[in-house]
Short mmCIF file of C-alpha atoms in Angstrom, two decimals:
data_model
loop_
_atom_site.label_atom_id
_atom_site.label_comp_id
_atom_site.label_asym_id
_atom_site.label_seq_id
_atom_site.Cartn_x
_atom_site.Cartn_y
_atom_site.Cartn_z
CA MET A 25 -91.02 -32.35 -46.23
CA LEU A 26 -88.83 -35.05 -44.64
CA GLU A 27 -90.22 -34.24 -41.22
CA ARG A 28 -93.75 -34.63 -42.57
CA HIS A 29 -92.96 -38.06 -43.98
CA LEU A 30 -91.41 -39.16 -40.68
CA GLY A 31 -94.44 -37.97 -38.74
CA GLN A 32 -96.80 -39.93 -40.91
CA CYS A 33 -94.75 -43.10 -40.53
CA LEU A 34 -94.69 -42.78 -36.66
CA LEU A 35 -98.40 -42.14 -36.61
CA PHE A 36 -99.04 -45.21 -38.69
CA LEU A 37 -96.88 -47.46 -36.55
CA PHE A 38 -98.50 -46.20 -33.34
CA PHE A 39 -102.04 -46.97 -34.45
CA LYS A 40 -101.00 -50.29 -35.89
CA CYS A 41 -99.53 -51.35 -32.58
CA VAL A 42 -102.40 -50.23 -30.34
CA MET A 43 -105.33 -51.26 -32.50
CA GLU A 44 -106.21 -54.93 -32.78
CA SER A 45 -109.14 -54.54 -35.26
CA GLY A 46 -108.20 -55.78 -38.70
CA PHE A 47 -110.76 -53.51 -40.25
CA LEU A 48 -109.25 -50.40 -38.62
CA THR A 49 -105.78 -51.45 -39.65
CA PHE A 50 -107.00 -51.74 -43.25
CA ILE A 51 -108.43 -48.18 -43.08
CA LEU A 52 -105.18 -46.80 -41.73
CA VAL A 53 -103.04 -48.51 -44.38
CA SER A 54 -105.36 -47.27 -47.11
CA SER A 55 -105.27 -43.71 -45.69
CA PHE A 56 -101.54 -43.76 -45.55
CA ALA A 57 -101.35 -44.93 -49.17
CA VAL A 58 -103.70 -42.24 -50.38
CA ASP A 59 -101.87 -39.59 -48.36
CA SER A 60 -98.55 -40.70 -49.83
CA SER A 61 -100.03 -40.40 -53.33
CA HIS A 62 -101.37 -36.97 -52.40
CA VAL A 63 -97.90 -35.88 -51.23
CA GLY A 64 -96.59 -36.92 -54.68
CA ILE A 65 -99.05 -34.49 -56.21
CA THR A 66 -99.10 -31.53 -53.78
CA GLY A 67 -95.71 -31.73 -52.11
CA TRP A 68 -94.29 -28.85 -54.12
CA ASP A 69 -94.74 -25.14 -54.50
CA ASP A 70 -95.07 -25.15 -58.29
CA VAL A 71 -95.09 -27.41 -61.32
CA VAL A 72 -93.31 -26.77 -64.53
CA VAL A 73 -93.95 -28.77 -67.75
CA ALA A 74 -91.13 -28.85 -70.27
CA GLN A 75 -91.05 -30.50 -73.69
CA ARG A 76 -88.39 -33.17 -74.00
CA GLY A 77 -85.15 -31.78 -75.44
CA MET A 78 -86.37 -28.16 -75.29
CA PRO A 79 -84.87 -25.53 -72.90
CA VAL A 80 -86.63 -24.90 -69.58
CA THR A 81 -86.23 -22.35 -66.83
CA LEU A 82 -87.08 -23.17 -63.25
CA ASP A 83 -88.05 -19.85 -61.64
CA CYS A 84 -86.60 -18.80 -58.28
CA THR A 85 -86.37 -15.11 -57.33
CA ASP A 86 -86.12 -13.04 -54.20
CA THR A 87 -85.22 -9.38 -54.61
CA SER A 88 -85.21 -8.75 -50.86
CA VAL A 89 -81.93 -10.58 -50.20
CA ARG A 90 -78.54 -8.85 -50.59
CA GLY A 91 -74.94 -9.37 -49.67
CA ASP A 92 -73.05 -12.62 -49.11
CA ILE A 93 -75.60 -15.08 -50.57
CA ALA A 94 -75.21 -18.78 -51.51
CA ILE A 95 -77.64 -20.62 -53.82
CA ASN A 96 -77.97 -24.35 -53.91
CA TRP A 97 -80.12 -26.26 -56.47
CA MET A 98 -80.95 -29.73 -55.24
CA VAL A 99 -82.59 -32.54 -57.24
CA LYS A 100 -84.58 -35.60 -56.16
CA LEU A 101 -85.49 -37.55 -59.23
CA LEU A 102 -88.63 -39.69 -59.40
CA ASN A 103 -88.41 -42.99 -57.50
CA GLU A 104 -85.35 -41.70 -55.60
CA LYS A 105 -85.33 -41.11 -51.86
CA GLU A 106 -82.43 -38.71 -51.42
CA TRP A 107 -81.69 -35.20 -52.54
CA LYS A 108 -78.59 -34.57 -54.65
CA LEU A 109 -76.72 -31.38 -55.40
CA ALA A 110 -77.15 -30.19 -58.99
CA LEU A 111 -75.56 -26.72 -58.81
CA SER A 112 -74.08 -24.50 -56.15
CA ALA A 113 -72.95 -20.87 -56.38
CA THR A 114 -71.70 -18.02 -54.21
CA GLU A 115 -70.60 -14.54 -55.02
CA ASN A 116 -67.14 -15.81 -55.88
CA ASP A 117 -67.55 -19.42 -56.87
CA GLN A 118 -69.87 -21.73 -58.84
CA PHE A 119 -69.55 -25.53 -59.17
CA SER A 120 -71.68 -28.42 -60.29
CA GLY A 121 -72.81 -31.28 -58.16
CA GLY A 122 -73.36 -34.95 -58.95
CA ALA A 123 -76.87 -34.35 -60.34
CA SER A 124 -75.77 -31.65 -62.72
CA LYS A 125 -76.19 -31.65 -66.54
CA ALA A 126 -73.91 -30.14 -69.14
CA SER A 127 -76.52 -27.55 -70.12
CA MET A 128 -77.35 -26.53 -66.57
CA ARG A 129 -76.56 -22.98 -65.48
CA LEU A 130 -78.01 -19.96 -63.62
CA ILE A 131 -79.92 -17.48 -65.73
CA ASP A 132 -78.19 -14.48 -64.07
CA PRO A 133 -74.55 -14.76 -62.94
CA ASN A 134 -75.06 -11.58 -60.89
CA PHE A 135 -77.82 -13.17 -58.83
CA GLN A 136 -76.58 -11.53 -55.62
CA ASP A 137 -77.47 -8.15 -57.06
CA SER A 138 -80.58 -8.98 -59.09
CA GLY A 139 -82.18 -11.53 -56.73
CA THR A 140 -82.79 -13.88 -59.69
CA PHE A 141 -81.64 -17.44 -58.92
CA SER A 142 -83.49 -19.28 -61.75
CA LEU A 143 -82.04 -22.46 -63.23
CA TYR A 144 -81.76 -23.11 -66.99
CA PHE A 145 -81.13 -26.48 -68.70
CA GLU A 146 -82.36 -28.84 -71.47
CA PRO A 147 -84.04 -31.80 -69.77
CA ASP A 148 -84.67 -35.29 -70.91
CA VAL A 149 -87.38 -37.66 -69.75
CA GLU A 150 -85.29 -39.05 -66.94
CA ASP A 151 -84.77 -35.53 -65.56
CA SER A 152 -88.30 -35.24 -64.29
CA GLY A 153 -88.60 -34.95 -60.51
CA PHE A 154 -88.37 -32.39 -57.68
CA TYR A 155 -86.02 -29.42 -57.86
CA LEU A 156 -85.27 -27.42 -54.66
CA CYS A 157 -84.04 -23.85 -54.76
CA LEU A 158 -82.34 -23.17 -51.42
CA ILE A 159 -81.02 -19.61 -50.67
CA LYS A 160 -78.70 -19.18 -47.70
CA GLN A 161 -76.84 -16.33 -46.12
CA LYS A 162 -74.07 -17.23 -43.63
CA GLU A 163 -75.48 -20.71 -43.22
CA ARG A 164 -78.93 -19.26 -42.49
CA LYS A 165 -81.76 -20.44 -44.73
CA LEU A 166 -83.51 -17.43 -46.33
CA LYS A 167 -85.76 -19.11 -48.86
CA GLU A 168 -86.72 -22.61 -49.93
CA ARG A 169 -88.81 -23.31 -53.03
CA THR A 170 -89.69 -26.77 -54.44
CA ILE A 171 -90.62 -27.21 -58.09
CA LEU A 172 -91.95 -30.38 -59.70
CA LEU A 173 -90.58 -30.69 -63.19
CA ALA A 174 -92.73 -32.74 -65.55
CA ILE A 175 -91.41 -33.74 -68.99
CA LEU A 176 -93.74 -33.78 -71.97
CA THR A 177 -92.99 -36.11 -74.85
CA VAL A 178 -94.89 -35.53 -78.14
CA SER A 179 -94.91 -37.83 -81.14
CA VAL A 180 -96.59 -37.64 -84.57
CA SER A 181 -97.45 -40.72 -86.63
CA PRO A 182 -97.05 -41.44 -89.49
CA THR A 183 -93.82 -39.56 -89.97
CA VAL A 184 -94.17 -36.06 -91.36
CA PRO A 185 -95.02 -35.46 -94.19
CA VAL A 186 -98.11 -37.60 -93.60
CA PRO A 187 -99.60 -39.42 -96.59
CA GLN A 188 -103.14 -38.46 -97.57
CA HIS A 189 -106.00 -40.70 -96.33
CA SER A 190 -103.91 -42.08 -93.56
CA THR A 191 -104.82 -41.68 -89.90
CA LEU A 192 -102.88 -38.88 -88.18
CA ARG A 193 -101.98 -39.75 -84.57
CA LEU A 194 -100.91 -37.02 -82.10
CA ILE A 195 -99.58 -38.57 -78.90
CA ALA A 196 -98.65 -36.72 -75.74
CA SER A 197 -97.28 -38.31 -72.51
CA VAL A 198 -96.18 -36.53 -69.32
CA ASN A 199 -93.75 -37.85 -66.77
CA PRO A 200 -94.80 -37.95 -63.98
CA ASP A 201 -98.45 -38.32 -64.96
CA SER A 202 -99.55 -37.37 -61.42
CA ALA A 203 -98.32 -33.83 -61.97
CA ILE A 204 -101.07 -32.94 -64.40
CA ALA A 205 -104.84 -32.95 -64.54
CA LYS A 206 -105.27 -33.56 -68.29
CA VAL A 207 -103.84 -33.00 -71.79
CA THR A 208 -105.87 -31.58 -74.67
CA TRP A 209 -105.25 -31.18 -78.37
CA SER A 210 -106.55 -28.49 -80.74
CA ALA A 211 -106.34 -28.34 -84.56
CA PRO A 212 -105.30 -25.40 -86.76
CA GLY A 213 -107.97 -22.80 -86.36
CA GLY A 214 -108.38 -23.47 -82.64
CA PHE A 215 -111.16 -26.06 -82.59
CA SER A 216 -110.74 -28.90 -80.08
CA LEU A 217 -109.91 -32.44 -81.09
CA ARG A 218 -111.30 -35.48 -79.42
CA SER A 219 -108.58 -37.16 -77.34
CA GLU A 220 -108.38 -40.27 -75.20
CA LYS A 221 -106.02 -41.18 -72.38
CA THR A 222 -104.48 -44.61 -72.61
CA ARG A 223 -102.56 -46.44 -69.89
CA ASN A 224 -99.41 -47.09 -71.85
CA THR A 225 -99.22 -44.44 -74.49
CA GLY A 226 -100.58 -41.23 -73.02
CA THR A 227 -103.17 -38.87 -74.42
CA VAL A 228 -103.96 -39.56 -78.07
CA ALA A 229 -105.84 -37.52 -80.65
CA LYS A 230 -106.53 -38.90 -84.09
CA LEU A 231 -107.67 -37.54 -87.45
CA PRO A 232 -108.57 -40.35 -89.85
CA GLN A 233 -108.41 -39.95 -93.63
CA VAL A 234 -106.43 -36.69 -93.57
CA GLN A 235 -106.36 -34.33 -96.58
CA THR A 236 -103.91 -31.59 -97.49
CA ASN A 237 -106.09 -28.99 -95.76
CA ASP A 238 -105.35 -30.75 -92.46
CA SER A 239 -101.80 -29.39 -92.52
CA GLY A 240 -100.86 -26.73 -89.94
CA ASP A 241 -99.88 -26.13 -86.31
CA TYR A 242 -101.58 -28.38 -83.77
CA VAL A 243 -101.45 -27.33 -80.14
CA CYS A 244 -100.91 -29.64 -77.19
CA THR A 245 -102.05 -28.05 -73.92
CA VAL A 246 -101.08 -29.47 -70.56
CA HIS A 247 -103.36 -28.68 -67.63
CA PRO A 248 -101.53 -28.93 -64.27
CA TRP A 249 -103.32 -29.26 -60.95
CA SER A 250 -104.89 -26.07 -59.59
CA ASN A 251 -102.25 -25.41 -56.95
CA SER A 252 -99.75 -24.61 -59.71
CA SER A 253 -98.98 -20.95 -60.20
CA SER A 254 -98.90 -21.52 -63.98
CA THR A 255 -102.28 -22.23 -65.39
CA LEU A 256 -101.57 -23.87 -68.75
CA PHE A 257 -98.58 -25.08 -70.79
CA ALA A 258 -99.09 -25.01 -74.56
CA PHE A 259 -96.80 -26.58 -77.16
CA ASN A 260 -97.03 -26.29 -80.96
CA VAL A 261 -96.63 -29.34 -83.19
CA THR A 262 -96.36 -28.64 -86.90
CA VAL A 263 -97.88 -31.28 -89.21
CA THR A 264 -97.56 -31.38 -92.95
CA ILE A 265 -99.73 -33.53 -95.23
CA ASP A 266 -97.98 -34.92 -98.33
CA ALA A 267 -99.79 -33.60 -101.42
CA ASP A 268 -98.12 -36.19 -103.70
CA LYS A 269 -98.51 -39.38 -101.66
CA VAL A 270 -101.67 -41.31 -100.82
CA ALA A 271 -101.82 -44.08 -98.23
CA SER A 272 -102.47 -47.54 -99.62
CA PHE A 273 -104.46 -50.15 -97.69
CA THR A 274 -103.50 -53.25 -99.61
CA ASP A 275 -102.79 -55.39 -96.60
CA ILE A 276 -106.38 -55.90 -95.43
CA ARG A 277 -107.20 -58.76 -93.09
CA HIS A 278 -110.30 -60.55 -94.46
CA GLU A 279 -112.58 -62.68 -92.34
CA SER A 280 -114.63 -65.57 -93.87
CA THR A 281 -117.72 -64.43 -95.75
CA ILE A 282 -120.99 -64.93 -93.86
CA SER A 283 -123.86 -66.43 -95.93
CA THR A 284 -127.26 -65.70 -94.45
CA ALA A 285 -130.90 -64.75 -95.19
CA ALA A 286 -133.56 -62.63 -93.53
CA GLN A 287 -137.23 -61.69 -93.91
CA ALA A 288 -138.01 -58.25 -95.32
CA GLN A 289 -138.80 -55.52 -92.78
CA THR A 290 -137.22 -57.44 -89.87
CA SER A 291 -134.15 -56.23 -88.01
CA PHE A 292 -131.01 -58.09 -89.04
CA PRO A 293 -127.48 -57.79 -87.47
CA LEU A 294 -124.73 -56.92 -89.89
CA THR A 295 -121.40 -58.10 -88.43
CA CYS A 296 -118.17 -56.09 -88.48
CA PRO A 297 -114.62 -57.23 -87.59
CA ASN A 298 -114.04 -57.61 -83.85
CA VAL A 299 -111.55 -54.74 -83.65
CA GLN A 300 -111.53 -51.54 -81.60
CA GLY A 301 -111.28 -49.21 -84.53
CA ASP A 302 -111.06 -45.51 -85.44
CA TYR A 303 -113.65 -45.45 -88.23
CA VAL A 304 -115.84 -47.86 -90.21
CA LEU A 305 -116.97 -48.08 -93.84
CA VAL A 306 -119.81 -50.22 -95.24
CA TYR A 307 -119.90 -51.13 -98.90
CA TRP A 308 -122.80 -52.81 -100.72
CA ARG A 309 -123.09 -54.71 -103.99
CA PRO A 310 -126.75 -55.01 -105.16
CA PRO A 311 -128.34 -58.49 -105.34
CA ASP A 312 -128.13 -60.78 -108.38
CA THR A 313 -125.64 -58.54 -110.15
CA ARG A 314 -122.23 -60.17 -110.13
CA HIS A 315 -120.51 -57.42 -112.08
CA SER A 316 -122.29 -54.38 -110.56
CA ASN A 317 -120.18 -51.69 -108.99
CA THR A 318 -119.84 -51.88 -105.24
CA ARG A 319 -120.90 -48.61 -103.61
CA LEU A 320 -120.21 -46.92 -100.22
CA VAL A 321 -123.45 -46.79 -98.23
CA TYR A 322 -122.28 -45.85 -94.68
CA GLN A 323 -119.28 -44.17 -93.04
CA TYR A 324 -118.74 -43.31 -89.39
CA ASP A 325 -115.66 -41.54 -87.91
CA ARG A 326 -115.72 -41.67 -84.12
CA TRP A 327 -112.84 -39.15 -83.75
CA ARG A 328 -114.47 -36.46 -85.89
CA ALA A 329 -117.96 -37.54 -84.80
CA SER A 330 -118.99 -37.50 -88.45
CA THR A 331 -121.36 -39.74 -90.40
CA LEU A 332 -121.74 -40.15 -94.14
CA LEU A 333 -125.29 -41.25 -95.04
CA THR A 334 -126.79 -42.42 -98.34
CA GLU A 335 -130.24 -43.61 -99.50
CA GLN A 336 -129.33 -47.08 -98.32
CA SER A 337 -128.35 -45.74 -94.89
CA LYS A 338 -132.05 -45.08 -94.05
CA ARG A 339 -132.41 -48.77 -93.27
CA LEU A 340 -128.94 -49.17 -91.76
CA GLN A 341 -127.95 -47.98 -88.28
CA LEU A 342 -125.12 -48.46 -85.83
CA ALA A 343 -125.91 -51.12 -83.23
CA GLY A 344 -126.02 -50.33 -79.48
CA PRO A 345 -124.93 -52.47 -76.49
CA PRO A 346 -122.90 -54.61 -76.26
CA TYR A 347 -121.38 -52.54 -79.04
CA ASN A 348 -120.25 -48.97 -78.55
CA PRO A 349 -119.40 -47.03 -81.76
CA ASP A 350 -118.04 -44.05 -79.75
CA ALA A 351 -115.41 -46.40 -78.29
CA GLY A 352 -114.70 -48.05 -81.61
CA SER A 353 -116.75 -51.20 -81.29
CA PHE A 354 -118.81 -51.42 -84.45
CA SER A 355 -121.81 -53.47 -85.68
CA PHE A 356 -124.95 -52.57 -87.64
CA LEU A 357 -128.66 -53.31 -87.70
CA LEU A 358 -130.24 -53.58 -91.14
CA THR A 359 -134.03 -53.55 -91.72
CA PRO A 360 -134.00 -54.63 -95.36
CA VAL A 361 -136.56 -54.54 -98.14
CA LEU A 362 -136.39 -57.08 -100.95
CA LYS A 363 -133.91 -55.07 -103.05
CA ASP A 364 -131.50 -54.70 -100.09
CA GLY A 365 -130.13 -58.20 -100.50
CA GLY A 366 -126.62 -58.58 -101.94
CA LEU A 367 -123.08 -58.45 -100.57
CA TYR A 368 -122.23 -56.15 -97.64
CA THR A 369 -118.62 -55.51 -96.68
CA CYS A 370 -117.80 -53.82 -93.31
CA GLN A 371 -114.29 -52.45 -93.11
CA VAL A 372 -112.85 -51.25 -89.77
CA PHE A 373 -109.69 -49.15 -89.73
CA LEU A 374 -107.32 -48.94 -86.75
CA ASN A 375 -104.44 -46.52 -87.37
CA ASP A 376 -103.29 -47.59 -90.82
CA ASN A 377 -104.50 -51.20 -90.58
CA ALA A 378 -107.69 -52.40 -92.17
CA PHE A 379 -109.96 -55.33 -91.25
CA SER A 380 -112.83 -56.61 -93.39
CA GLN A 381 -115.93 -58.74 -92.88
CA SER A 382 -118.32 -59.56 -95.76
CA THR A 383 -121.96 -60.79 -95.51
CA GLN A 384 -123.91 -62.24 -98.41
CA LEU A 385 -127.60 -61.64 -97.68
CA SER A 386 -130.75 -63.01 -99.29
CA VAL A 387 -134.00 -61.16 -98.43
CA MET A 388 -137.34 -63.02 -98.59
CA LYS A 389 -140.76 -61.39 -98.83
CA VAL A 390 -144.29 -62.92 -98.95
CA LYS A 391 -147.27 -61.17 -100.42
CA THR A 392 -150.91 -61.99 -101.46
CA LYS A 393 -152.68 -61.25 -104.79
CA ARG A 394 -156.44 -61.76 -105.18
CA ASP A 395 -158.97 -61.46 -107.98
CA ALA A 396 -162.54 -62.70 -108.58
CA LEU A 397 -161.49 -66.24 -109.35
CA LYS A 398 -158.37 -67.00 -107.29
CA GLN A 399 -155.98 -66.02 -104.54
CA GLU A 400 -152.23 -66.18 -105.11
CA LEU A 401 -149.56 -66.53 -102.47
CA VAL A 402 -146.26 -65.17 -103.81
CA CYS A 403 -142.82 -65.77 -102.24
CA LEU A 404 -140.12 -63.38 -103.49
CA TYR A 405 -136.38 -63.63 -102.69
CA SER A 406 -133.11 -61.89 -103.73
CA GLU A 407 -129.44 -62.86 -104.07
CA ARG A 408 -130.48 -66.11 -105.78
CA SER A 409 -126.94 -67.40 -106.26
CA GLN A 410 -126.74 -68.69 -102.68
CA VAL A 411 -130.30 -70.09 -102.53
CA LYS A 412 -130.72 -73.88 -102.81
CA SER A 413 -134.52 -74.19 -102.75
CA VAL A 414 -137.76 -72.30 -102.13
CA GLU A 415 -141.19 -73.91 -101.71
CA TRP A 416 -144.66 -73.39 -100.29
CA LYS A 417 -146.14 -75.81 -97.71
CA HIS A 418 -149.57 -76.10 -96.11
CA HIS A 419 -149.86 -76.88 -92.38
CA ASN A 420 -151.60 -80.08 -93.46
CA LYS A 421 -148.53 -81.82 -94.84
CA SER A 422 -150.61 -84.31 -96.76
CA ARG A 423 -152.03 -81.51 -98.92
CA ARG A 424 -149.95 -81.01 -102.02
CA LEU A 425 -149.69 -77.51 -103.47
CA ARG A 426 -149.29 -76.48 -107.05
CA MET A 427 -146.45 -74.05 -107.49
CA SER A 428 -145.42 -71.90 -110.40
CA SER A 429 -142.86 -69.16 -111.06
CA SER A 430 -143.44 -65.90 -112.91
CA GLY A 431 -139.67 -65.31 -113.15
CA PRO A 432 -136.38 -65.68 -111.28
CA GLY A 433 -136.73 -65.08 -107.52
CA SER A 434 -140.49 -65.82 -107.43
CA ILE A 435 -142.49 -68.86 -106.31
CA THR A 436 -146.34 -68.79 -106.41
CA THR A 437 -149.05 -71.13 -105.19
CA THR A 438 -152.65 -70.55 -106.38
CA LEU A 439 -155.77 -71.08 -104.27
CA PRO A 440 -159.24 -71.30 -105.87
CA LEU A 441 -162.13 -69.20 -104.52
CA PRO A 442 -164.24 -69.51 -102.48
CA ILE A 443 -161.95 -70.46 -99.56
CA THR A 444 -163.18 -73.70 -98.04
CA ALA A 445 -162.20 -75.49 -94.82
CA ASP A 446 -159.70 -77.76 -96.53
CA ILE A 447 -158.02 -74.81 -98.26
CA ALA A 448 -157.85 -72.46 -95.25
CA GLY A 449 -154.86 -72.60 -92.90
CA ASN A 450 -151.23 -71.53 -92.62
CA TYR A 451 -149.12 -71.46 -95.72
CA THR A 452 -145.34 -71.30 -95.14
CA CYS A 453 -142.72 -70.29 -97.67
CA THR A 454 -139.44 -72.04 -96.77
CA LEU A 455 -136.17 -70.74 -98.19
CA GLN A 456 -133.03 -72.86 -97.81
CA LEU A 457 -129.49 -71.64 -98.54
CA LYS A 458 -126.73 -73.76 -99.90
CA ASN A 459 -125.08 -73.69 -96.45
CA GLY A 460 -128.18 -75.28 -94.88
CA GLN A 461 -129.61 -72.21 -93.23
CA ILE A 462 -133.44 -72.03 -93.43
CA VAL A 463 -135.69 -68.99 -93.26
CA ARG A 464 -139.52 -69.23 -93.13
CA ALA A 465 -142.37 -66.81 -93.65
CA THR A 466 -145.99 -67.81 -92.92
CA GLU A 467 -149.19 -66.41 -94.49
CA ALA A 468 -152.58 -67.22 -92.91
CA VAL A 469 -155.55 -67.92 -95.24
CA ILE A 470 -158.85 -67.80 -93.29
CA LEU A 471 -162.44 -68.84 -94.01
CA PRO A 472 -165.05 -66.12 -94.74
CA PRO A 473 -167.00 -65.09 -91.66
CA THR A 474 -169.78 -67.53 -90.60
CA GLY A 475 -173.31 -66.51 -91.74
CA SER A 476 -172.26 -64.01 -94.36
CA PRO A 477 -173.26 -64.97 -97.94
CA THR A 478 -170.41 -66.05 -100.12
CA VAL A 479 -170.45 -64.27 -103.39
CA THR A 480 -169.10 -66.50 -106.15
CA PRO A 481 -168.90 -65.94 -109.89
CA ASP A 482 -171.59 -68.65 -110.54
CA SER A 483 -174.07 -67.02 -108.18
CA MET A 484 -173.62 -63.69 -109.83
CA LEU A 485 -174.40 -64.89 -113.39
CA PRO A 486 -178.28 -64.92 -113.28
CA SER A 487 -178.53 -61.45 -111.78
CA LEU A 488 -175.93 -60.15 -114.21
CA SER A 489 -177.83 -61.70 -117.21
CA ALA A 490 -181.22 -60.15 -116.16
CA LEU A 491 -179.60 -56.79 -115.74
CA LEU A 492 -178.07 -56.95 -119.19
CA LEU A 493 -181.50 -57.80 -120.74
CA LEU A 494 -183.19 -54.79 -119.11
CA VAL A 495 -180.69 -52.29 -120.41
CA PRO A 496 -181.76 -52.35 -124.09
CA LEU A 497 -185.49 -52.36 -123.20
CA PHE A 498 -185.06 -49.31 -120.97
CA ALA A 499 -183.08 -47.52 -123.60
CA ALA A 500 -185.74 -48.25 -126.29
CA ALA A 501 -188.59 -46.98 -124.09
CA VAL A 502 -186.76 -43.78 -123.29
CA GLY A 503 -185.97 -43.21 -126.96
CA VAL A 504 -189.60 -43.60 -128.07
CA LEU A 505 -190.87 -41.24 -125.35
CA LEU A 506 -188.28 -38.57 -126.24
CA TRP A 507 -189.06 -38.82 -129.96
CA ARG A 508 -192.82 -38.46 -129.48
CA GLN A 509 -192.41 -35.51 -127.16
CA LYS A 510 -190.07 -33.74 -129.58
CA HIS A 511 -192.42 -34.43 -132.50
CA ILE A 512 -195.44 -32.98 -130.71
CA SER A 513 -193.52 -29.95 -129.42
CA ASP A 514 -192.24 -29.05 -132.90
CA GLN A 515 -195.68 -29.17 -134.51
CA GLY A 516 -197.45 -27.33 -131.62
CA ILE A 517 -194.97 -24.52 -131.59
CA GLU A 518 -195.21 -24.13 -135.39
CA GLN A 519 -199.05 -23.90 -135.20
CA SER A 520 -199.02 -21.43 -132.32
CA LEU A 521 -196.48 -18.95 -133.64
CA SER A 522 -199.17 -16.67 -135.08
CA VAL A 523 -203.01 -16.21 -135.48
CA HIS A 524 -204.29 -13.82 -138.16
CA VAL A 525 -207.26 -11.65 -137.12
CA GLY A 526 -208.19 -9.27 -140.04
CA GLU A 527 -205.02 -7.38 -140.99
CA GLU A 528 -203.44 -7.60 -137.54
CA GLU A 529 -201.14 -10.33 -136.17
CA ASN A 530 -201.47 -11.16 -132.51
CA ILE A 531 -198.76 -13.58 -131.39
CA TYR A 532 -199.84 -13.66 -127.76
CA GLU A 533 -203.63 -14.04 -128.24
CA ASN A 534 -205.90 -15.46 -125.59
CA PRO A 535 -206.31 -19.22 -126.25
CA GLU A 536 -210.04 -19.10 -125.17
CA ASN A 537 -210.90 -16.65 -128.02
CA VAL A 538 -209.21 -18.96 -130.53
CA ARG A 539 -211.20 -21.98 -129.33
CA GLN A 540 -214.54 -20.08 -129.82
CA ALA A 541 -213.72 -18.68 -133.28
CA PRO A 542 -214.23 -20.82 -136.41
CA PRO A 543 -211.11 -22.18 -138.10
CA GLN A 544 -209.48 -19.72 -140.48
CA GLY A 545 -206.54 -21.51 -142.00
CA SER A 546 -204.16 -21.22 -139.12
CA VAL A 547 -205.31 -22.61 -135.83
CA TYR A 548 -203.86 -21.68 -132.47
CA MET A 549 -203.29 -24.64 -130.11
CA ASP A 550 -202.82 -24.31 -126.41
CA LEU A 551 -200.25 -27.04 -125.62
CA LYS A 552 -199.61 -25.97 -122.03
CA PRO A 553 -199.78 -29.21 -119.99
CA ARG A 554 -202.61 -29.22 -117.48
CA GLY A 555 -202.51 -32.79 -116.53
CA GLU A 556 -200.75 -36.06 -117.29
CA ASP A 557 -202.59 -36.61 -120.59
CA ASP A 558 -203.29 -33.02 -121.83
CA VAL A 559 -200.70 -33.19 -124.61
CA TYR A 560 -202.31 -36.19 -126.18
CA LYS A 561 -205.89 -34.68 -125.99
CA GLU A 562 -204.78 -31.56 -127.82
CA LEU A 563 -203.11 -33.73 -130.43
CA GLU A 564 -206.34 -35.60 -131.10
CA ARG A 565 -208.31 -32.29 -131.39
CA TYR A 566 -205.75 -30.96 -133.90
CA GLU A 567 -206.07 -34.04 -136.07
CA GLN A 568 -209.92 -33.69 -136.09
CA CYS A 569 -209.67 -30.09 -137.13
CA GLN A 570 -207.31 -30.97 -139.97
CA SER A 571 -209.69 -33.65 -141.27
#
């Protein structure tokens, strides 16, 4: 290894001397730096990850060697340039060098027979570095094996047992960090936890708002680079959740309350504390109800990737760029209806610290009501306690409007019909808060289309009166006609039921025979209509016969 470093240095100096191009010199310096870093990663035969304070064995075996054998374990700690003797042993003697530790020893004292030269000790963080197993026989090198020892430090916060509802933090750091590819965490049951690598802390996995069922063995898995003979290093971390203790968030940092207003059905930004948090809660107190219970309407946990939604959440969503909820930067977009005014409180939690931002929101809505005589423009608004004034204005400022109120949170101006040129135009409802903020909503009132008749109540009266007069006349005529027809039918049917001829009764006799025969008490009448006036002709004939 030393020869390789020396060769690289000479190569660098040579090119630096003979090349005058500044650009080429920069490339060579960069290449040298990269190669040096690469040596720090791959300049070993194997990597071993040990947990701080836990026993570790550095493997070195060769069953082919026998006889008078000497074993030397050398150490070159991180950021050191020279190798130091940690332990040396022969068939007859064993002694410790300057880099030795009290717990350091060979696994097998009979190494010359078994061929096992592995080293055992209990390392600390500062013991990370390169360990060289050098096997000699009569001053002749038989085997050389370099192992990079990386030390894993694991911490759990808060201290076990962890209070309920607190944020469990599992932190793993490896020294040197260049020895590994990544660190992952898994929960009891084997499912993976989201983890993030930080520059100063290491790899962190968090579980916010833990419950007692989150107790168990969590596994930290270290993934070394692919040239390691050992694929993975797994370490168990036991976590217990305190069943009798609940975390208290009494020390909450409150920002000043924001007082604002917005139009209904328009997107409105709901601000959260400017903190890179773990999870966020949004509470809402309905408008114009001072003593109403505040309710949770939205919850998002970026570590568990879980969201709690309510009926109110349908109009509430996490904001995008420049915010990033997956990274802990929270803000919301609210598209409110009138009843969505009130007090919103956004709480962001980072570890066991809470930050709060409240927004008092008034929502304004404009609508139109119309009947046969008038058109009403209604301006509705909520969270009245922070509203200073609400009024309607016409675009012609000289025109004064009459305004009325049907109840709290409502201002109405009434327009007579038909709409004329002086009435048409833009009507604006202006809402002003006590802090001076102004919100406006405009409603356009237009003239009827040119050339189309304007139907007014006065123009409808003559036609309506004539129609009302015709109704009783029509009903009387229909009644007389129906009465006469019924009267005639009743008498005709009675007369035609039977005709007596001698002792026999013929109900269905030929009407022509009856007409030719002289009257004999009962007279048969043929009332079958043959034309428009036949009924009345038969009626006159019947009356003559009776007389």
